Amino acid sequence: MLNKTLKERVFHSILFEVVANVLIALMLAAILAVPVTQSAVLAALSAVTAMLWNVIFNRLFDAVQIRMGFRRSLPVRILHAVLFEAGLLAVLIPVTAWWFTVSLLKAFMLQIALVAFFLPYTVVFNYVYDFFRFHWVCRSRGAER
């Protein structure tokens, strides 16, 4: 079941981001008592920033790895994840504070909550996606026979 096409991988990524952004926009609107449109803009901005930072950070990390010659062991992967999130937070905390006119501390807490949201969200989203994909693929293969 791992033979996913590029088209499906793109669909999976877009669906992942759309569902996450809708959930985040609704949660932020409820928590901060702001209009959903205001929280949706920040959610979308955060997603775009994360995608751009992903490209930039991973290119830099790859260059450091080539220069220093280390392997991606578990400790290095943990460091990679921590540095990625720290860099993303460094950008998003001031943006969040400005957008919602809240203190940097409150913006920090909001961003930490979003990081905490994504771990279980990623697990649940991928489990549900794979469940439906498995049943759709099995049904499609049965129709081909």
Short mmCIF file of C-alpha atoms in Angstrom, two decimals:
data_model
loop_
_atom_site.label_atom_id
_atom_site.label_comp_id
_atom_site.label_asym_id
_atom_site.label_seq_id
_atom_site.Cartn_x
_atom_site.Cartn_y
_atom_site.Cartn_z
CA MET A 1 0.00 0.00 0.00
CA LEU A 2 3.04 2.28 -0.11
CA ASN A 3 2.96 2.75 -3.88
CA LYS A 4 1.49 6.26 -3.86
CA THR A 5 1.67 8.39 -6.96
CA LEU A 6 2.98 11.95 -6.92
CA LYS A 7 -0.59 13.10 -7.57
CA GLU A 8 -1.82 11.25 -4.47
CA ARG A 9 1.04 12.58 -2.34
CA VAL A 10 0.18 16.14 -3.38
CA PHE A 11 -3.51 15.46 -2.64
CA HIS A 12 -2.57 14.03 0.77
CA SER A 13 -0.46 17.09 1.63
CA ILE A 14 -3.12 19.56 0.54
CA LEU A 15 -5.87 17.70 2.39
CA PHE A 16 -3.67 17.53 5.50
CA GLU A 17 -3.10 21.30 5.43
CA VAL A 18 -6.71 22.22 4.62
CA VAL A 19 -8.15 20.11 7.44
CA ALA A 20 -5.50 21.36 9.88
CA ASN A 21 -6.09 24.99 8.94
CA VAL A 22 -9.86 24.69 9.33
CA LEU A 23 -9.46 23.08 12.76
CA ILE A 24 -6.86 25.62 13.86
CA ALA A 25 -8.91 28.57 12.64
CA LEU A 26 -11.97 27.34 14.54
CA MET A 27 -9.99 26.63 17.72
CA LEU A 28 -8.15 29.97 17.69
CA ALA A 29 -11.38 31.84 17.04
CA ALA A 30 -13.00 30.12 20.03
CA ILE A 31 -10.01 30.50 22.37
CA LEU A 32 -9.30 34.15 21.51
CA ALA A 33 -12.89 35.19 20.86
CA VAL A 34 -11.94 36.61 17.47
CA PRO A 35 -13.64 36.22 14.10
CA VAL A 36 -12.88 32.97 12.29
CA THR A 37 -11.61 34.99 9.33
CA GLN A 38 -8.94 36.57 11.53
CA SER A 39 -7.77 33.23 12.89
CA ALA A 40 -7.98 31.62 9.43
CA VAL A 41 -5.57 34.20 8.02
CA LEU A 42 -3.04 33.41 10.74
CA ALA A 43 -3.52 29.66 10.23
CA ALA A 44 -2.91 30.01 6.49
CA LEU A 45 0.04 32.33 7.03
CA SER A 46 1.52 29.87 9.51
CA ALA A 47 1.11 26.99 7.05
CA VAL A 48 2.78 28.90 4.23
CA THR A 49 5.57 30.02 6.55
CA ALA A 50 6.09 26.43 7.74
CA MET A 51 6.32 25.15 4.16
CA LEU A 52 8.82 27.86 3.17
CA TRP A 53 10.84 27.35 6.35
CA ASN A 54 10.82 23.59 5.66
CA VAL A 55 12.51 24.13 2.29
CA ILE A 56 15.02 26.68 3.62
CA PHE A 57 15.84 24.82 6.83
CA ASN A 58 16.27 21.43 5.18
CA ARG A 59 18.56 22.87 2.48
CA LEU A 60 20.69 24.45 5.22
CA PHE A 61 20.65 21.30 7.34
CA ASP A 62 21.63 19.17 4.34
CA ALA A 63 24.54 21.54 3.60
CA VAL A 64 25.73 21.30 7.21
CA GLN A 65 25.43 17.51 7.07
CA ILE A 66 27.48 17.34 3.86
CA ARG A 67 30.12 19.68 5.29
CA MET A 68 30.39 17.90 8.64
CA GLY A 69 29.77 14.36 7.37
CA PHE A 70 27.41 13.13 10.09
CA ARG A 71 24.67 10.55 9.68
CA ARG A 72 21.04 11.11 10.62
CA SER A 73 20.98 9.05 13.77
CA LEU A 74 18.06 9.30 16.19
CA PRO A 75 19.74 12.07 18.24
CA VAL A 76 20.46 14.03 15.04
CA ARG A 77 16.85 13.59 13.89
CA ILE A 78 15.63 14.85 17.27
CA LEU A 79 17.97 17.84 17.03
CA HIS A 80 16.73 18.44 13.47
CA ALA A 81 13.10 18.51 14.65
CA VAL A 82 13.85 20.78 17.62
CA LEU A 83 15.85 23.24 15.51
CA PHE A 84 13.15 23.27 12.84
CA GLU A 85 10.40 24.03 15.37
CA ALA A 86 12.54 26.62 17.18
CA GLY A 87 13.21 28.47 13.93
CA LEU A 88 9.56 28.36 12.98
CA LEU A 89 8.52 29.63 16.41
CA ALA A 90 11.06 32.47 16.20
CA VAL A 91 9.28 33.72 13.09
CA LEU A 92 5.68 32.96 14.06
CA ILE A 93 5.62 34.26 17.64
CA PRO A 94 6.07 37.95 16.72
CA VAL A 95 3.65 37.58 13.80
CA THR A 96 1.04 36.02 16.10
CA ALA A 97 1.53 38.74 18.71
CA TRP A 98 1.12 41.44 16.08
CA TRP A 99 -1.83 39.83 14.29
CA PHE A 100 -3.90 39.25 17.44
CA THR A 101 -2.45 42.22 19.37
CA VAL A 102 -1.40 40.02 22.27
CA SER A 103 1.79 39.85 24.32
CA LEU A 104 4.77 37.84 23.12
CA LEU A 105 4.18 35.47 26.02
CA LYS A 106 0.59 34.81 24.96
CA ALA A 107 1.72 34.42 21.34
CA PHE A 108 4.38 31.96 22.52
CA MET A 109 1.77 29.95 24.42
CA LEU A 110 -0.52 29.93 21.36
CA GLN A 111 2.29 28.70 19.13
CA ILE A 112 3.28 26.00 21.63
CA ALA A 113 -0.36 24.89 21.68
CA LEU A 114 -0.28 24.65 17.87
CA VAL A 115 2.89 22.55 18.00
CA ALA A 116 1.18 20.31 20.59
CA PHE A 117 -1.89 20.11 18.33
CA PHE A 118 0.08 18.87 15.33
CA LEU A 119 1.55 15.74 16.92
CA PRO A 120 -1.76 13.97 17.65
CA TYR A 121 -3.37 15.57 14.60
CA THR A 122 -0.72 14.10 12.32
CA VAL A 123 -1.15 10.63 13.80
CA VAL A 124 -4.97 10.72 13.64
CA PHE A 125 -5.13 12.30 10.19
CA ASN A 126 -2.75 9.77 8.67
CA TYR A 127 -4.48 6.84 10.37
CA VAL A 128 -7.89 7.93 9.06
CA TYR A 129 -6.48 8.73 5.61
CA ASP A 130 -4.77 5.33 5.36
CA PHE A 131 -7.92 3.56 6.58
CA PHE A 132 -10.07 5.14 3.88
CA ARG A 133 -7.34 4.78 1.27
CA PHE A 134 -6.99 1.07 2.04
CA HIS A 135 -10.74 0.49 1.62
CA TRP A 136 -10.89 2.61 -1.52
CA VAL A 137 -7.90 0.81 -3.09
CA CYS A 138 -9.32 -2.62 -2.18
CA ARG A 139 -12.69 -1.69 -3.65
CA SER A 140 -11.02 -0.33 -6.80
CA ARG A 141 -8.96 -3.49 -7.25
CA GLY A 142 -12.05 -5.62 -6.74
CA ALA A 143 -13.85 -3.66 -9.46
CA GLU A 144 -10.92 -4.24 -11.85
CA ARG A 145 -11.19 -8.03 -11.62
#
